[in-house]
């Protein structure tokens, strides 16, 4: 499983637009093959920052997600509207079952 984490810091005048396009992106991404979960959350300490948490079946489906035209458009819009470059980290994870 691949876990994606990321953040974006909005400008005061772009927060509502960033939240709207992020929510749209999350909802669309959840319907893609191989998406286990996809979420966006507001930071409680920095209200203009959003955090993303995604889980994907494997790297192949994540790479397919990255080339979806709507995903590419989202990334460009996010970069254009944010106060600083958005961040993203990829983590290769093994799910552990509780005993």
JSON list of C-alpha atoms in Angstrom, two decimals:
[
{"chain": "A", "resi": 1, "resn": "UNK", "atom": "CA", "xyz": [0.00, 0.00, 0.00]},
{"chain": "A", "resi": 2, "resn": "UNK", "atom": "CA", "xyz": [1.15, 3.54, -0.76]},
{"chain": "A", "resi": 3, "resn": "UNK", "atom": "CA", "xyz": [0.29, 6.33, 1.68]},
{"chain": "A", "resi": 4, "resn": "UNK", "atom": "CA", "xyz": [0.39, 9.90, 0.44]},
{"chain": "A", "resi": 5, "resn": "UNK", "atom": "CA", "xyz": [0.57, 12.81, 2.87]},
{"chain": "A", "resi": 6, "resn": "UNK", "atom": "CA", "xyz": [0.64, 16.44, 1.90]},
{"chain": "A", "resi": 7, "resn": "UNK", "atom": "CA", "xyz": [-0.09, 19.99, 2.94]},
{"chain": "A", "resi": 8, "resn": "UNK", "atom": "CA", "xyz": [-1.01, 23.27, 1.35]},
{"chain": "A", "resi": 9, "resn": "UNK", "atom": "CA", "xyz": [-1.02, 26.71, 2.93]},
{"chain": "A", "resi": 10, "resn": "UNK", "atom": "CA", "xyz": [-3.65, 29.04, 1.47]},
{"chain": "A", "resi": 11, "resn": "UNK", "atom": "CA", "xyz": [-3.58, 32.80, 1.34]},
{"chain": "A", "resi": 12, "resn": "UNK", "atom": "CA", "xyz": [-6.41, 34.42, 3.31]},
{"chain": "A", "resi": 13, "resn": "UNK", "atom": "CA", "xyz": [-8.16, 35.37, 0.07]},
{"chain": "A", "resi": 14, "resn": "UNK", "atom": "CA", "xyz": [-7.72, 31.93, -1.57]},
{"chain": "A", "resi": 15, "resn": "UNK", "atom": "CA", "xyz": [-8.67, 29.59, 1.27]},
{"chain": "A", "resi": 16, "resn": "UNK", "atom": "CA", "xyz": [-12.30, 29.09, 0.22]},
{"chain": "A", "resi": 17, "resn": "UNK", "atom": "CA", "xyz": [-11.30, 28.29, -3.37]},
{"chain": "A", "resi": 18, "resn": "UNK", "atom": "CA", "xyz": [-8.53, 25.91, -2.27]},
{"chain": "A", "resi": 19, "resn": "UNK", "atom": "CA", "xyz": [-10.92, 24.13, 0.08]},
{"chain": "A", "resi": 20, "resn": "UNK", "atom": "CA", "xyz": [-13.53, 23.81, -2.68]},
{"chain": "A", "resi": 21, "resn": "UNK", "atom": "CA", "xyz": [-11.13, 22.40, -5.30]},
{"chain": "A", "resi": 22, "resn": "UNK", "atom": "CA", "xyz": [-9.52, 20.13, -2.69]},
{"chain": "A", "resi": 23, "resn": "UNK", "atom": "CA", "xyz": [-12.88, 18.70, -1.67]},
{"chain": "A", "resi": 24, "resn": "UNK", "atom": "CA", "xyz": [-13.80, 18.14, -5.32]},
{"chain": "A", "resi": 25, "resn": "UNK", "atom": "CA", "xyz": [-10.44, 16.44, -5.93]},
{"chain": "A", "resi": 26, "resn": "UNK", "atom": "CA", "xyz": [-10.87, 14.17, -2.90]},
{"chain": "A", "resi": 27, "resn": "UNK", "atom": "CA", "xyz": [-14.37, 13.09, -3.91]},
{"chain": "A", "resi": 28, "resn": "UNK", "atom": "CA", "xyz": [-13.30, 12.40, -7.50]},
{"chain": "A", "resi": 29, "resn": "UNK", "atom": "CA", "xyz": [-10.17, 10.54, -6.44]},
{"chain": "A", "resi": 30, "resn": "UNK", "atom": "CA", "xyz": [-12.11, 8.21, -4.14]},
{"chain": "A", "resi": 31, "resn": "UNK", "atom": "CA", "xyz": [-13.88, 6.81, -7.21]},
{"chain": "A", "resi": 32, "resn": "UNK", "atom": "CA", "xyz": [-10.62, 5.93, -9.00]},
{"chain": "A", "resi": 33, "resn": "UNK", "atom": "CA", "xyz": [-9.51, 2.30, -9.22]},
{"chain": "A", "resi": 34, "resn": "UNK", "atom": "CA", "xyz": [-7.09, 1.40, -6.42]},
{"chain": "A", "resi": 35, "resn": "UNK", "atom": "CA", "xyz": [-7.97, 4.30, -4.13]},
{"chain": "A", "resi": 36, "resn": "UNK", "atom": "CA", "xyz": [-8.47, 2.91, -0.62]},
{"chain": "A", "resi": 37, "resn": "UNK", "atom": "CA", "xyz": [-9.13, 6.28, 1.03]},
{"chain": "A", "resi": 38, "resn": "UNK", "atom": "CA", "xyz": [-8.60, 9.96, 0.32]},
{"chain": "A", "resi": 39, "resn": "UNK", "atom": "CA", "xyz": [-9.22, 12.87, 2.70]},
{"chain": "A", "resi": 40, "resn": "UNK", "atom": "CA", "xyz": [-8.52, 16.55, 3.27]},
{"chain": "A", "resi": 41, "resn": "UNK", "atom": "CA", "xyz": [-8.53, 18.12, 6.74]},
{"chain": "A", "resi": 42, "resn": "UNK", "atom": "CA", "xyz": [-8.10, 21.63, 8.14]},
{"chain": "A", "resi": 43, "resn": "UNK", "atom": "CA", "xyz": [-5.20, 22.22, 10.54]},
{"chain": "A", "resi": 44, "resn": "UNK", "atom": "CA", "xyz": [-6.42, 23.25, 14.01]},
{"chain": "A", "resi": 45, "resn": "UNK", "atom": "CA", "xyz": [-3.29, 25.29, 14.75]},
{"chain": "A", "resi": 46, "resn": "UNK", "atom": "CA", "xyz": [-2.89, 26.97, 11.34]},
{"chain": "A", "resi": 47, "resn": "UNK", "atom": "CA", "xyz": [-6.42, 27.51, 9.96]},
{"chain": "A", "resi": 48, "resn": "UNK", "atom": "CA", "xyz": [-5.16, 28.37, 6.47]},
{"chain": "A", "resi": 49, "resn": "UNK", "atom": "CA", "xyz": [-3.36, 25.01, 6.14]},
{"chain": "A", "resi": 50, "resn": "UNK", "atom": "CA", "xyz": [-4.98, 21.87, 4.76]},
{"chain": "A", "resi": 51, "resn": "UNK", "atom": "CA", "xyz": [-3.62, 18.34, 5.19]},
{"chain": "A", "resi": 52, "resn": "UNK", "atom": "CA", "xyz": [-4.17, 15.48, 2.76]},
{"chain": "A", "resi": 53, "resn": "UNK", "atom": "CA", "xyz": [-4.09, 11.79, 3.65]},
{"chain": "A", "resi": 54, "resn": "UNK", "atom": "CA", "xyz": [-4.47, 9.17, 0.93]},
{"chain": "A", "resi": 55, "resn": "UNK", "atom": "CA", "xyz": [-4.10, 5.39, 0.76]},
{"chain": "A", "resi": 56, "resn": "UNK", "atom": "CA", "xyz": [-3.59, 3.68, -2.60]},
{"chain": "A", "resi": 57, "resn": "UNK", "atom": "CA", "xyz": [-3.42, -0.02, -3.46]},
{"chain": "A", "resi": 58, "resn": "UNK", "atom": "CA", "xyz": [0.04, 0.25, -5.05]},
{"chain": "A", "resi": 59, "resn": "UNK", "atom": "CA", "xyz": [2.38, 2.57, -6.92]},
{"chain": "A", "resi": 60, "resn": "UNK", "atom": "CA", "xyz": [0.93, 1.65, -10.34]},
{"chain": "A", "resi": 61, "resn": "UNK", "atom": "CA", "xyz": [-2.55, 2.94, -9.46]},
{"chain": "A", "resi": 62, "resn": "UNK", "atom": "CA", "xyz": [-1.07, 6.04, -7.83]},
{"chain": "A", "resi": 63, "resn": "UNK", "atom": "CA", "xyz": [0.94, 6.80, -10.98]},
{"chain": "A", "resi": 64, "resn": "UNK", "atom": "CA", "xyz": [-2.28, 6.38, -13.00]},
{"chain": "A", "resi": 65, "resn": "UNK", "atom": "CA", "xyz": [-3.96, 8.87, -10.63]},
{"chain": "A", "resi": 66, "resn": "UNK", "atom": "CA", "xyz": [-1.19, 11.40, -11.18]},
{"chain": "A", "resi": 67, "resn": "UNK", "atom": "CA", "xyz": [-1.76, 11.46, -14.96]},
{"chain": "A", "resi": 68, "resn": "UNK", "atom": "CA", "xyz": [-5.54, 11.89, -14.81]},
{"chain": "A", "resi": 69, "resn": "UNK", "atom": "CA", "xyz": [-6.13, 15.31, -16.44]},
{"chain": "A", "resi": 70, "resn": "UNK", "atom": "CA", "xyz": [-8.28, 16.49, -13.51]},
{"chain": "A", "resi": 71, "resn": "UNK", "atom": "CA", "xyz": [-5.50, 15.56, -11.06]},
{"chain": "A", "resi": 72, "resn": "UNK", "atom": "CA", "xyz": [-2.93, 17.48, -13.08]},
{"chain": "A", "resi": 73, "resn": "UNK", "atom": "CA", "xyz": [-5.25, 20.48, -13.28]},
{"chain": "A", "resi": 74, "resn": "UNK", "atom": "CA", "xyz": [-5.85, 20.31, -9.51]},
{"chain": "A", "resi": 75, "resn": "UNK", "atom": "CA", "xyz": [-2.11, 20.30, -8.81]},
{"chain": "A", "resi": 76, "resn": "UNK", "atom": "CA", "xyz": [-1.54, 23.33, -11.02]},
{"chain": "A", "resi": 77, "resn": "UNK", "atom": "CA", "xyz": [-4.42, 25.26, -9.47]},
{"chain": "A", "resi": 78, "resn": "UNK", "atom": "CA", "xyz": [-3.26, 24.37, -5.97]},
{"chain": "A", "resi": 79, "resn": "UNK", "atom": "CA", "xyz": [0.25, 25.65, -6.68]},
{"chain": "A", "resi": 80, "resn": "UNK", "atom": "CA", "xyz": [-1.12, 28.85, -8.23]},
{"chain": "A", "resi": 81, "resn": "UNK", "atom": "CA", "xyz": [-3.44, 29.63, -5.30]},
{"chain": "A", "resi": 82, "resn": "UNK", "atom": "CA", "xyz": [-1.20, 28.67, -2.37]},
{"chain": "A", "resi": 83, "resn": "UNK", "atom": "CA", "xyz": [0.97, 30.92, -0.20]},
{"chain": "A", "resi": 84, "resn": "UNK", "atom": "CA", "xyz": [3.93, 28.54, -0.55]},
{"chain": "A", "resi": 85, "resn": "UNK", "atom": "CA", "xyz": [4.63, 25.45, -2.67]},
{"chain": "A", "resi": 86, "resn": "UNK", "atom": "CA", "xyz": [2.40, 22.54, -1.60]},
{"chain": "A", "resi": 87, "resn": "UNK", "atom": "CA", "xyz": [4.21, 19.54, -0.11]},
{"chain": "A", "resi": 88, "resn": "UNK", "atom": "CA", "xyz": [3.68, 15.84, -0.79]},
{"chain": "A", "resi": 89, "resn": "UNK", "atom": "CA", "xyz": [5.33, 12.73, 0.63]},
{"chain": "A", "resi": 90, "resn": "UNK", "atom": "CA", "xyz": [4.92, 9.13, -0.54]},
{"chain": "A", "resi": 91, "resn": "UNK", "atom": "CA", "xyz": [5.26, 6.24, 1.93]},
{"chain": "A", "resi": 92, "resn": "UNK", "atom": "CA", "xyz": [5.43, 2.56, 1.04]},
{"chain": "A", "resi": 93, "resn": "UNK", "atom": "CA", "xyz": [3.56, 0.83, 3.86]},
{"chain": "A", "resi": 94, "resn": "UNK", "atom": "CA", "xyz": [2.74, -2.68, 4.92]},
{"chain": "A", "resi": 95, "resn": "UNK", "atom": "CA", "xyz": [-0.56, -3.13, 6.69]},
{"chain": "A", "resi": 96, "resn": "UNK", "atom": "CA", "xyz": [-0.23, -4.96, 10.01]},
{"chain": "A", "resi": 97, "resn": "UNK", "atom": "CA", "xyz": [-3.16, -6.91, 11.39]},
{"chain": "A", "resi": 98, "resn": "UNK", "atom": "CA", "xyz": [-3.80, -6.61, 15.14]},
{"chain": "A", "resi": 99, "resn": "UNK", "atom": "CA", "xyz": [-3.29, -9.80, 17.13]}
]
